[in-house]
Coordinates of C-alpha atoms in Angstrom, one line a residue:
Chain A
M261 CA -37.6 -25.3 -8.9
S262 CA -34.2 -25.7 -10.5
R263 CA -32.3 -23.6 -12.9
T264 CA -30.0 -26.3 -14.2
A265 CA -31.0 -29.0 -16.6
P266 CA -30.5 -32.5 -15.1
I267 CA -26.9 -33.6 -15.7
P268 CA -26.6 -37.2 -16.9
D269 CA -24.6 -39.4 -14.6
D270 CA -21.2 -40.5 -15.9
G271 CA -20.8 -44.1 -17.0
P272 CA -18.7 -46.5 -15.0
L273 CA -15.7 -46.3 -17.4
L274 CA -15.7 -42.5 -17.5
R275 CA -15.9 -42.5 -13.7
L276 CA -13.0 -44.8 -13.4
A277 CA -11.0 -42.6 -15.8
H278 CA -11.9 -39.5 -13.7
A279 CA -10.9 -41.3 -10.4
V280 CA -7.5 -42.2 -11.9
H281 CA -7.0 -38.7 -13.2
D282 CA -8.0 -37.2 -9.8
G283 CA -5.7 -39.7 -8.0
F284 CA -2.7 -38.5 -10.1
V285 CA -3.6 -34.8 -9.7
L286 CA -3.7 -35.3 -5.9
A287 CA -0.5 -37.4 -5.9
G288 CA 1.1 -34.3 -7.6
R289 CA 0.0 -32.3 -4.5
H290 CA 1.9 -34.7 -2.2
L291 CA 4.9 -34.7 -4.4
T292 CA 5.0 -30.9 -4.3
H293 CA 4.9 -31.1 -0.5
L294 CA 7.9 -33.4 -0.7
G295 CA 9.8 -30.9 -2.8
R296 CA 9.4 -28.4 0.1
T297 CA 10.3 -30.9 2.8
P298 CA 12.9 -33.2 1.3
E299 CA 14.0 -34.3 4.7
K300 CA 11.0 -36.7 4.7
I301 CA 12.9 -38.8 2.1
V302 CA 16.0 -39.0 4.2
T303 CA 14.1 -40.2 7.3
G304 CA 12.7 -43.1 5.2
T305 CA 16.2 -44.3 4.3
L306 CA 17.7 -43.8 7.7
T307 CA 16.7 -47.0 9.5
P308 CA 17.3 -49.4 6.6
A309 CA 20.6 -47.7 5.8
V310 CA 21.8 -48.1 9.4
I311 CA 20.8 -51.7 9.5
A312 CA 22.6 -52.3 6.2
V313 CA 25.8 -50.7 7.6
A314 CA 25.5 -52.3 11.0
L315 CA 24.8 -55.9 9.9
G316 CA 26.3 -55.9 6.4
Y317 CA 29.4 -54.0 7.0
L318 CA 30.3 -54.1 10.7
F319 CA 29.1 -57.7 11.6
D320 CA 30.1 -59.2 8.2
G321 CA 33.1 -61.4 8.7
V322 CA 32.7 -61.4 12.5
V323 CA 29.5 -63.3 12.7
T324 CA 28.7 -66.3 10.7
V325 CA 25.0 -66.8 10.2
G326 CA 23.9 -70.3 9.1
A327 CA 25.6 -71.5 5.9
V328 CA 25.5 -68.0 4.3
P329 CA 28.7 -67.2 2.3
D330 CA 28.1 -63.5 1.5
Y331 CA 26.2 -62.0 4.4
T332 CA 25.9 -58.5 2.8
A333 CA 24.3 -59.9 -0.3
F334 CA 22.1 -62.1 1.9
I335 CA 20.6 -59.2 3.9
M336 CA 20.2 -56.5 1.3
P337 CA 16.8 -57.8 0.0
G338 CA 15.7 -57.8 3.6
V339 CA 17.0 -54.2 4.1
L340 CA 15.1 -53.2 1.0
A341 CA 12.0 -54.9 2.3
Q342 CA 12.4 -52.6 5.4
V343 CA 12.1 -49.6 3.1
A344 CA 8.8 -51.0 1.9
L345 CA 7.6 -51.6 5.5
Y346 CA 8.7 -48.1 6.5
G347 CA 6.0 -46.8 4.1
I348 CA 3.3 -47.9 6.6
G349 CA 4.3 -45.1 8.9
T350 CA 4.7 -42.5 6.2
T351 CA 1.2 -43.0 4.8
A352 CA -0.3 -43.3 8.3
L353 CA 1.2 -40.0 9.4
G354 CA 0.1 -38.3 6.1
V355 CA -3.5 -39.5 6.6
V356 CA -3.6 -38.3 10.2
A357 CA -2.2 -34.9 9.2
D358 CA -4.8 -34.4 6.4
L359 CA -7.7 -35.3 8.6
D360 CA -6.8 -32.5 11.0
N361 CA -6.6 -30.1 8.1
G362 CA -9.6 -28.2 6.6
I363 CA -8.4 -29.2 3.1
T364 CA -10.0 -32.7 3.4
D365 CA -13.4 -30.9 3.7
R366 CA -12.6 -28.9 0.6
F367 CA -11.8 -32.1 -1.4
R368 CA -14.9 -33.8 -0.1
S369 CA -17.1 -30.9 -1.2
L370 CA -15.8 -31.4 -4.8
P371 CA -17.5 -33.7 -7.3
I372 CA -14.6 -36.2 -7.2
S373 CA -14.5 -39.9 -6.4
R374 CA -14.4 -40.9 -2.8
S375 CA -11.4 -43.0 -3.2
S376 CA -9.3 -40.5 -5.2
V377 CA -7.9 -38.7 -2.1
L378 CA -6.4 -41.9 -0.7
V379 CA -5.3 -43.1 -4.1
G380 CA -3.5 -39.9 -4.6
H381 CA -1.9 -40.2 -1.2
T382 CA -0.7 -43.8 -1.7
L383 CA 0.6 -43.1 -5.2
A384 CA 2.7 -40.2 -4.0
D385 CA 4.1 -42.3 -1.1
L386 CA 4.9 -45.1 -3.6
V387 CA 7.1 -42.6 -5.4
V388 CA 8.8 -41.9 -2.0
T389 CA 9.3 -45.7 -1.5
A390 CA 10.9 -46.0 -4.9
V391 CA 13.3 -43.2 -4.3
N392 CA 14.2 -44.6 -0.9
L393 CA 14.7 -48.1 -2.4
V394 CA 17.3 -46.6 -4.8
L395 CA 19.0 -44.6 -2.1
V396 CA 19.3 -47.6 0.2
A397 CA 20.6 -49.8 -2.6
L398 CA 23.3 -47.1 -3.2
V399 CA 24.2 -47.5 0.5
G400 CA 24.4 -51.2 -0.1
F401 CA 26.8 -50.7 -3.1
A402 CA 28.9 -48.5 -0.9
I403 CA 29.5 -51.2 1.6
G404 CA 30.4 -53.8 -1.0
W405 CA 27.1 -55.2 -2.2
R406 CA 27.2 -56.4 -5.8
I407 CA 24.3 -57.6 -7.9
D408 CA 24.9 -60.5 -10.3
A409 CA 21.8 -60.6 -12.4
P410 CA 20.4 -59.4 -15.7
A411 CA 18.7 -56.0 -15.9
A412 CA 15.3 -57.6 -16.4
H413 CA 15.7 -59.5 -13.1
V414 CA 16.7 -56.3 -11.3
L415 CA 13.6 -54.5 -12.6
A416 CA 11.4 -57.4 -11.7
A417 CA 12.8 -57.4 -8.1
L418 CA 12.2 -53.6 -7.9
G419 CA 8.6 -54.3 -9.2
L420 CA 8.0 -56.9 -6.4
L421 CA 9.3 -54.5 -3.8
L422 CA 7.0 -51.7 -5.0
L423 CA 4.1 -54.1 -5.3
F424 CA 4.5 -55.2 -1.7
G425 CA 5.3 -51.6 -0.7
Y426 CA 2.0 -50.4 -2.2
A427 CA 0.0 -52.9 -0.2
M428 CA 1.9 -51.7 2.9
L429 CA 0.8 -48.1 2.2
W430 CA -2.8 -49.2 2.5
V431 CA -2.0 -50.9 5.8
G432 CA -0.7 -47.5 6.7
V433 CA -4.0 -45.9 5.8
L434 CA -5.8 -48.3 8.1
L435 CA -3.3 -47.7 10.9
G436 CA -3.6 -44.0 10.6
L437 CA -7.4 -44.1 10.7
A438 CA -7.3 -46.5 13.7
L439 CA -4.8 -44.5 15.8
R440 CA -5.5 -40.9 14.8
T441 CA -2.5 -39.3 16.5
P442 CA 1.0 -38.9 15.2
D443 CA 2.6 -40.2 18.4
T444 CA 0.8 -43.5 18.5
V445 CA 1.3 -43.9 14.7
N446 CA 5.1 -43.5 15.2
S447 CA 5.5 -46.0 17.9
V448 CA 3.1 -48.7 16.4
S449 CA 4.6 -48.4 12.9
G450 CA 8.1 -48.6 14.4
L451 CA 7.1 -51.8 16.2
V452 CA 5.5 -53.3 13.0
L453 CA 8.7 -52.5 11.1
V454 CA 10.9 -54.3 13.6
V455 CA 8.7 -57.3 14.2
F456 CA 7.9 -58.0 10.5
S457 CA 11.4 -57.4 9.5
F458 CA 13.2 -59.5 12.1
L459 CA 10.6 -62.2 12.4
S460 CA 11.3 -63.2 8.8
T461 CA 14.3 -64.7 6.9
S462 CA 15.5 -61.1 6.1
F463 CA 18.6 -61.5 8.3
I464 CA 18.6 -65.1 9.4
P465 CA 18.1 -68.1 7.1
V466 CA 15.1 -70.2 7.9
E467 CA 17.0 -73.3 8.8
A468 CA 19.0 -71.3 11.4
L469 CA 15.8 -70.3 13.3
P470 CA 14.3 -72.2 16.2
S471 CA 11.6 -74.5 14.7
G472 CA 8.6 -72.8 16.2
V473 CA 9.8 -69.3 15.2
A474 CA 10.8 -70.7 11.8
Q475 CA 7.2 -71.6 11.0
V476 CA 6.0 -68.1 11.8
A477 CA 8.9 -66.5 10.0
A478 CA 8.3 -68.7 6.9
W479 CA 4.7 -67.5 6.6
N480 CA 5.5 -63.9 7.2
P481 CA 4.8 -62.2 3.8
V482 CA 8.2 -60.4 4.2
T483 CA 9.9 -63.8 3.9
A484 CA 8.1 -64.5 0.5
L485 CA 9.2 -61.0 -0.7
V486 CA 12.8 -61.3 0.5
T487 CA 13.1 -64.9 -0.9
A488 CA 11.7 -63.8 -4.3
V489 CA 14.0 -60.8 -4.5
R490 CA 17.0 -62.9 -3.5
D491 CA 16.2 -65.5 -6.3
L492 CA 15.9 -62.7 -8.9
L493 CA 19.1 -60.9 -7.8
G494 CA 21.1 -64.2 -7.7
G495 CA 22.2 -63.7 -4.1
P496 CA 22.8 -66.5 -1.7
G497 CA 19.5 -67.9 -0.6
G498 CA 20.9 -70.1 2.1
V499 CA 18.3 -72.7 1.1
V500 CA 20.0 -75.9 2.0
A501 CA 17.3 -77.5 4.0
A502 CA 16.1 -80.7 2.5
D503 CA 12.5 -79.7 2.9
P504 CA 12.1 -75.9 2.9
P505 CA 8.7 -74.4 4.0
L506 CA 6.3 -73.7 1.2
P507 CA 6.7 -69.8 1.2
V508 CA 10.5 -70.3 0.8
E509 CA 10.2 -72.8 -2.0
H510 CA 7.4 -71.0 -3.9
P511 CA 7.7 -67.4 -2.8
L512 CA 5.9 -65.7 -5.7
P513 CA 2.4 -67.3 -5.3
V514 CA 2.6 -66.6 -1.6
L515 CA 3.7 -63.0 -2.1
F516 CA 1.0 -62.3 -4.7
A517 CA -1.7 -63.9 -2.5
A518 CA -0.6 -61.8 0.5
V519 CA -0.6 -58.5 -1.5
A520 CA -4.0 -59.3 -3.1
L521 CA -5.4 -60.1 0.3
V522 CA -4.2 -56.9 1.9
L523 CA -5.5 -54.8 -1.0
V524 CA -8.8 -56.5 -1.2
V525 CA -9.4 -55.9 2.5
A526 CA -7.6 -52.6 3.1
V527 CA -8.8 -50.6 0.1
P528 CA -12.5 -50.7 0.6
I529 CA -12.3 -50.7 4.4
G530 CA -9.8 -47.8 4.3
T531 CA -11.9 -45.8 1.8
R532 CA -15.0 -46.2 3.9
A533 CA -13.3 -45.5 7.2
H534 CA -11.6 -42.4 5.8
H535 CA -15.0 -41.1 4.5
R536 CA -16.5 -41.7 8.0
A537 CA -13.6 -40.2 9.8
A538 CA -13.8 -37.1 7.8
A539 CA -17.6 -36.7 8.2
R540 CA -17.4 -35.3 11.7
Chain Y
M155 CA -40.0 -18.0 -5.4
E156 CA -37.1 -20.1 -6.6
H157 CA -34.9 -21.3 -3.7
D158 CA -31.3 -22.5 -4.1
V159 CA -31.2 -23.9 -0.6
E160 CA -34.1 -25.4 1.2
A161 CA -33.7 -27.2 4.5
E162 CA -36.5 -28.9 6.4
H163 CA -36.2 -29.9 10.0
L164 CA -32.5 -30.9 9.9
V165 CA -31.3 -32.9 12.9
K166 CA -27.7 -34.0 13.6
R167 CA -26.4 -35.8 16.6
F168 CA -22.8 -36.7 17.4
G169 CA -23.0 -39.5 19.9
E170 CA -24.7 -38.1 23.0
H171 CA -24.4 -34.5 21.7
T172 CA -27.1 -33.0 19.5
A173 CA -25.5 -30.4 17.4
V174 CA -28.5 -29.5 15.4
R175 CA -32.0 -30.1 16.9
D176 CA -34.3 -28.5 14.3
V177 CA -33.2 -26.2 11.6
S178 CA -35.3 -25.2 8.6
L179 CA -34.3 -22.4 6.2
R180 CA -34.7 -21.3 2.7
V181 CA -32.4 -19.2 0.6
P182 CA -34.0 -17.6 -2.5
A183 CA -31.7 -17.8 -5.6
G184 CA -29.3 -14.9 -5.8
S185 CA -29.7 -13.7 -2.3
V186 CA -27.7 -13.8 0.9
L187 CA -28.8 -15.6 4.0
G188 CA -27.0 -14.9 7.2
L189 CA -27.0 -17.7 9.7
L190 CA -26.4 -16.0 13.0
G191 CA -25.7 -17.6 16.3
P192 CA -23.2 -17.9 19.2
N193 CA -20.4 -20.4 19.3
G194 CA -21.8 -24.0 19.5
A195 CA -25.2 -23.0 18.1
G196 CA -25.0 -25.5 15.3
K197 CA -24.0 -23.2 12.5
T198 CA -21.1 -25.2 11.2
T199 CA -22.9 -28.5 11.4
T200 CA -25.8 -27.0 9.4
V201 CA -23.5 -25.8 6.7
R202 CA -21.6 -29.2 6.6
M203 CA -25.0 -31.0 6.1
L204 CA -25.9 -28.6 3.3
A205 CA -22.5 -29.0 1.7
T206 CA -22.9 -32.8 1.7
L207 CA -20.0 -33.3 4.2
V208 CA -22.2 -34.9 6.9
E209 CA -25.5 -36.7 6.5
P210 CA -28.4 -35.4 8.6
D211 CA -29.9 -37.9 11.1
S212 CA -33.3 -36.7 10.0
G213 CA -34.9 -33.9 8.0
T214 CA -34.2 -33.2 4.3
A215 CA -32.3 -30.5 2.4
R216 CA -32.1 -29.6 -1.2
V217 CA -29.3 -27.5 -2.7
A218 CA -29.6 -26.2 -6.3
G219 CA -32.8 -28.3 -6.4
L220 CA -31.0 -31.5 -5.6
D221 CA -31.2 -33.7 -2.5
V222 CA -28.0 -33.4 -0.4
V223 CA -28.1 -37.1 0.5
A224 CA -29.4 -38.9 -2.5
D225 CA -27.8 -36.6 -5.0
A226 CA -24.7 -35.6 -3.0
R227 CA -22.4 -36.0 -6.0
R228 CA -24.4 -33.7 -8.2
V229 CA -24.9 -31.2 -5.5
R230 CA -21.1 -30.9 -5.3
R231 CA -21.0 -29.6 -8.9
H232 CA -23.0 -26.5 -7.8
I233 CA -21.4 -25.5 -4.5
G234 CA -18.4 -23.8 -3.2
L235 CA -17.3 -24.0 0.4
T236 CA -15.0 -22.2 2.8
G237 CA -14.6 -23.5 6.3
Q238 CA -13.9 -21.4 9.4
Y239 CA -10.4 -22.7 9.3
A240 CA -9.0 -21.8 5.9
T241 CA -9.4 -24.8 3.7
V242 CA -6.2 -24.3 1.7
D243 CA -3.0 -26.2 1.6
G244 CA -0.3 -24.3 3.5
L245 CA 2.6 -26.0 1.8
L246 CA 1.5 -25.2 -1.8
T247 CA 1.6 -21.7 -3.3
G248 CA -1.5 -19.8 -3.8
R249 CA -1.4 -20.5 -7.5
Q250 CA -0.7 -24.2 -6.9
N251 CA -3.8 -24.4 -4.6
L252 CA -6.0 -22.9 -7.3
V253 CA -4.6 -25.0 -10.1
L254 CA -5.0 -28.2 -8.1
L255 CA -8.6 -27.5 -7.4
G256 CA -9.2 -26.3 -11.0
R257 CA -7.8 -29.6 -12.3
L258 CA -10.0 -31.6 -9.9
L259 CA -13.0 -29.6 -11.3
R260 CA -11.9 -30.8 -14.8
L261 CA -10.8 -27.4 -16.2
G262 CA -7.8 -29.1 -17.7
R263 CA -4.2 -28.1 -17.0
R264 CA -4.4 -24.9 -19.2
G265 CA -7.9 -24.0 -18.2
A266 CA -7.0 -24.3 -14.5
A267 CA -3.9 -22.1 -15.0
R268 CA -5.9 -19.4 -16.7
R269 CA -8.7 -19.5 -14.1
A270 CA -6.1 -19.4 -11.3
A271 CA -4.5 -16.3 -12.8
E272 CA -7.9 -14.5 -13.2
L273 CA -8.8 -15.2 -9.6
L274 CA -5.4 -14.2 -8.2
E275 CA -5.8 -10.9 -10.0
R276 CA -9.3 -10.3 -8.8
F277 CA -8.4 -11.1 -5.2
Q278 CA -5.3 -9.0 -5.2
L279 CA -3.0 -12.0 -4.7
T280 CA -1.0 -11.8 -7.9
Q281 CA 2.1 -10.6 -6.1
A282 CA 2.0 -13.4 -3.5
A283 CA 0.8 -16.0 -6.0
D284 CA 4.0 -18.0 -6.1
R285 CA 4.7 -18.0 -2.3
P286 CA 3.7 -20.9 -0.1
V287 CA 0.4 -20.2 1.5
G288 CA 2.0 -20.8 4.9
T289 CA 3.6 -17.4 4.6
Y290 CA 0.3 -15.6 3.9
S291 CA -1.4 -13.3 6.4
G292 CA -4.8 -14.2 7.8
G293 CA -6.5 -11.9 5.4
M294 CA -4.7 -13.2 2.4
R295 CA -5.5 -16.8 3.4
R296 CA -9.2 -16.0 3.6
R297 CA -9.1 -14.2 0.3
L298 CA -7.4 -17.2 -1.3
D299 CA -10.0 -19.5 0.4
L300 CA -12.8 -17.5 -1.1
A301 CA -11.1 -17.5 -4.5
T302 CA -10.7 -21.3 -4.4
C303 CA -14.4 -21.8 -3.8
L304 CA -15.2 -19.7 -6.9
I305 CA -13.1 -21.8 -9.3
G306 CA -16.0 -23.9 -10.6
E307 CA -18.3 -20.9 -10.8
P308 CA -20.7 -22.4 -8.3
R309 CA -24.4 -21.4 -8.0
V310 CA -24.3 -21.6 -4.2
I311 CA -21.5 -20.6 -1.9
F312 CA -21.3 -21.6 1.8
L313 CA -19.1 -19.2 3.8
D314 CA -18.6 -20.5 7.3
E315 CA -17.5 -17.6 9.5
P316 CA -15.5 -16.0 6.6
T317 CA -14.0 -13.2 8.6
T318 CA -13.5 -14.7 12.1
G319 CA -10.1 -13.5 13.4
L320 CA -9.5 -10.9 10.6
D321 CA -8.4 -7.3 11.1
P322 CA -11.0 -4.7 10.2
T323 CA -9.3 -3.8 6.9
S324 CA -9.2 -7.4 5.7
R325 CA -12.8 -7.8 6.8
V326 CA -14.1 -4.9 4.8
L327 CA -12.1 -6.0 1.8
L328 CA -13.6 -9.5 2.1
W329 CA -17.1 -8.0 2.5
Q330 CA -16.6 -6.1 -0.7
T331 CA -15.7 -9.3 -2.6
I332 CA -18.7 -11.1 -1.2
R333 CA -21.0 -8.2 -2.4
E334 CA -19.4 -8.4 -5.9
Q335 CA -20.2 -12.1 -5.9
V336 CA -23.8 -11.5 -4.9
A337 CA -24.1 -8.9 -7.7
A338 CA -23.0 -11.5 -10.1
G339 CA -26.0 -13.6 -9.1
T340 CA -24.5 -16.2 -6.7
T341 CA -26.6 -17.4 -3.8
I342 CA -24.8 -17.2 -0.5
L343 CA -25.3 -18.8 2.8
L344 CA -23.1 -17.1 5.4
T345 CA -22.6 -18.1 9.0
T346 CA -21.3 -15.5 11.4
Q347 CA -21.3 -14.6 15.0
Y348 CA -20.8 -10.9 14.1
L349 CA -24.1 -9.1 14.0
E350 CA -22.6 -6.3 12.1
E351 CA -21.5 -8.7 9.4
A352 CA -25.0 -10.2 9.1
D353 CA -26.5 -6.8 9.0
Q354 CA -24.1 -5.6 6.3
L355 CA -24.3 -8.5 4.0
S356 CA -27.5 -10.4 4.4
D357 CA -30.9 -10.0 2.8
H358 CA -32.4 -12.3 5.3
I359 CA -31.2 -13.5 8.7
V360 CA -31.9 -16.8 10.5
V361 CA -30.9 -16.7 14.2
I362 CA -30.1 -20.1 15.7
D363 CA -29.2 -21.0 19.3
R364 CA -28.6 -24.5 20.7
G365 CA -29.4 -26.2 17.4
R366 CA -32.8 -24.4 16.9
V367 CA -34.0 -21.5 14.8
I368 CA -35.1 -18.9 17.3
A369 CA -35.9 -16.0 15.0
E370 CA -35.8 -15.0 11.3
G371 CA -36.5 -12.1 9.1
T372 CA -34.8 -9.2 7.3
P373 CA -32.4 -7.3 9.4
D374 CA -35.0 -4.5 9.7
Q375 CA -37.8 -6.9 10.7
L376 CA -35.6 -8.4 13.4
K377 CA -34.9 -4.9 14.7
D378 CA -38.6 -4.0 14.6
S379 CA -39.4 -7.2 16.5
V380 CA -37.6 -5.7 19.5
G381 CA -39.8 -2.7 18.8
R382 CA -38.3 0.0 21.1
E383 CA -36.2 2.9 20.4
Q384 CA -33.6 4.6 22.4
V385 CA -34.2 8.3 23.0
E386 CA -31.2 10.4 23.9
I387 CA -31.5 14.0 25.1
R388 CA -28.5 16.3 25.5
L389 CA -29.1 19.2 27.8
A390 CA -27.6 22.6 27.7
D391 CA -27.9 22.8 31.5
P392 CA -27.3 19.8 33.7
G393 CA -29.6 21.4 36.2
H394 CA -32.6 20.5 34.1
A395 CA -31.8 16.8 34.2
E396 CA -34.5 15.9 36.7
T397 CA -37.1 17.8 34.8
A398 CA -36.1 16.1 31.6
A399 CA -36.2 12.7 33.3
A400 CA -39.7 13.4 34.6
V401 CA -40.8 14.1 31.0
L402 CA -39.4 10.8 29.8
R403 CA -40.9 9.0 32.8
R404 CA -44.4 10.3 31.8
Q405 CA -43.9 8.6 28.4
G406 CA -43.3 5.3 30.1
G407 CA -39.5 5.2 30.1
E408 CA -37.0 4.6 32.8
P409 CA -34.6 7.4 32.2
A410 CA -30.9 7.2 33.0
L411 CA -28.8 10.2 33.7
E412 CA -25.3 10.2 32.2
Q413 CA -22.3 12.5 32.0
G414 CA -23.3 14.3 35.2
G415 CA -26.8 15.1 33.9
R416 CA -25.7 16.4 30.5
R417 CA -27.3 13.4 28.8
V418 CA -30.6 11.7 29.6
T419 CA -31.5 8.5 27.9
A420 CA -34.5 6.2 28.0
T421 CA -35.9 3.3 26.0
L422 CA -39.4 4.1 24.6
S423 CA -41.8 2.8 22.0
G424 CA -43.9 4.9 19.7
N425 CA -41.5 6.3 17.1
L426 CA -41.9 9.8 15.8
P427 CA -45.2 10.8 17.5
M428 CA -43.5 9.9 20.8
I429 CA -40.5 12.1 19.9
S430 CA -42.8 15.1 19.1
R431 CA -44.6 14.6 22.4
V432 CA -41.3 14.5 24.3
T433 CA -39.9 17.6 22.6
A434 CA -43.2 19.5 23.2
D435 CA -43.2 18.6 26.9
L436 CA -39.6 19.6 27.2
A437 CA -40.2 23.0 25.7
E438 CA -43.3 23.5 27.9
A439 CA -41.2 22.6 31.0
G440 CA -38.6 25.2 29.8
V441 CA -35.8 22.6 29.4
A442 CA -33.1 23.9 27.0
V443 CA -32.1 21.0 24.7
T444 CA -29.0 20.9 22.4
E445 CA -29.8 17.5 20.7
V446 CA -32.5 14.9 20.6
T447 CA -31.7 11.6 18.9
L448 CA -33.7 8.5 18.3
R449 CA -31.7 5.4 17.8
R450 CA -33.1 2.1 16.5
P451 CA -32.0 -1.0 18.4
S452 CA -28.8 -2.5 17.0
L453 CA -28.8 -6.1 15.9
D454 CA -26.6 -6.8 18.9
E455 CA -29.4 -5.8 21.2
V456 CA -31.9 -7.9 19.2
F457 CA -29.5 -10.8 19.4
F458 CA -28.9 -10.5 23.2
Q459 CA -32.6 -10.2 23.7
L460 CA -33.3 -13.3 21.6
T461 CA -30.6 -15.6 23.0
G462 CA -31.0 -14.2 26.5
A463 CA -34.6 -15.0 26.3
T464 CA -33.9 -18.7 25.5
A465 CA -31.2 -18.8 28.1
Q466 CA -33.6 -17.7 30.8
S467 CA -36.9 -19.0 29.4
T468 CA -37.9 -20.2 32.9
G469 CA -37.2 -16.7 34.4
P470 CA -39.7 -13.9 34.9
A471 CA -41.5 -12.7 31.8
P472 CA -40.3 -9.5 30.3
R473 CA -42.0 -6.4 31.8
K474 CA -45.0 -5.4 29.9
E475 CA -44.8 -2.1 28.1
Q476 CA -47.0 0.7 29.2
A477 CA -48.5 2.8 26.4

């Protein structure tokens, strides 16, 4: 019946190698898009930059928050965490736009791994997050933020922000697949950004928060991220409470656990949901 | 005969809506099957099942000898697909689109670049190669779309309404490229709502309506199935119109007078013997004729008859022909 000789299936290692290769090739596609629409980068830096200027520059010296000596240095890790949170919306919008486009069918008709389309998407958005982190840090320097830490610590802090940011991109995949329209994605991702950012110790030290809220804020993964970055960058932690909550005392294990949990849940569910959503 | 596409009783439902009720078809290797049907007949869903994009709810299909569900991944090495909306990336240039897909098909960076250059040349897109596809005309986009689905030199190509919305020149150019591809031995399944397109390109036509196959055959067989020819008589003198009409009526037709009696037409069966009887009778009645033509039914008429028949299947049966 058939003209072709049976093709042997690839082994698992070769398949993984192909999936990674395809992920990078597809990431290249998104980065080429970005080259044509550079304004997308600017929008990602806008909200965090405004917060940095408003709180760090305008309010600094007028408002005293808790026992924090240098408020700008205190909030900059939180501002950078906002950049990571902003990625949720970026990826969600990208996923929604691609589903409405015939090109998803084309990719699905190719002999490539199911996950490579989303891997490519999130890798490209991670590059966007990295660029935005640098741009927002520059805004911080412009308003007087100074880092007093060895280069290795600065790189480690950047690594933590990107790790957390990557997990958020997969949250964005789920959000996009659940909401399916750009309008709802915009409003929900905006809300997520504000709630997760302000209901953490990004801008207010934990001991200055009302006790009920403090518990919630302490276990918000953004708090673990911000605390870990503050520790690395040598900024004022404001940790003077005698008995700090666990995520504030040991931010790294809490952060890694949160990132692992998000990825373990979101990657398989997102991949399957994306496959189903495209099969209509 | 060797078949590159074989579908048996495919069914696909989307919630309450049954897009495909029962579609079976076979495409011999190296031939073109035209899947013809009105909007919403289930053409696209059928193609999407065959191209492994959606799984059938029941029924089976094999493409290039492989099951489209169990062996979906391997089927994808043998197929090329163009959707009815052009499946290319508007923000990338034509060349970038081709290179991207070439790399995903593991041609390597250099191999993909070489193949892209070849295809751009062949599809007359070299000049526009480095412009974003968003700036292309509809015809250029479709040509690029067809080029992208040939990158991996697939055995089977699915073309879903390849020329919908194109101007006549682009359509003819695209038809020519499709014919070249057939000559090179590729098997093609083409969906269309244009009868002329099916007639021009297909070796075999399957007509579907409301998710079911309602007719199949070669374009000629389908025309024969209607079985009646249109006779057209042009008269030198309109005064003879009634006499000419009477001649046609005697052969079992229902003549219509057109152009003030200068032209008399009727639908009759019986082919050439019928024509010779008609011309003999006209000569005998002293009717001066400038032209007699016999026209086979167009595929449009076949199509309207077929789909009209299913639309009014509860209506009166078609009038029986008198010999």
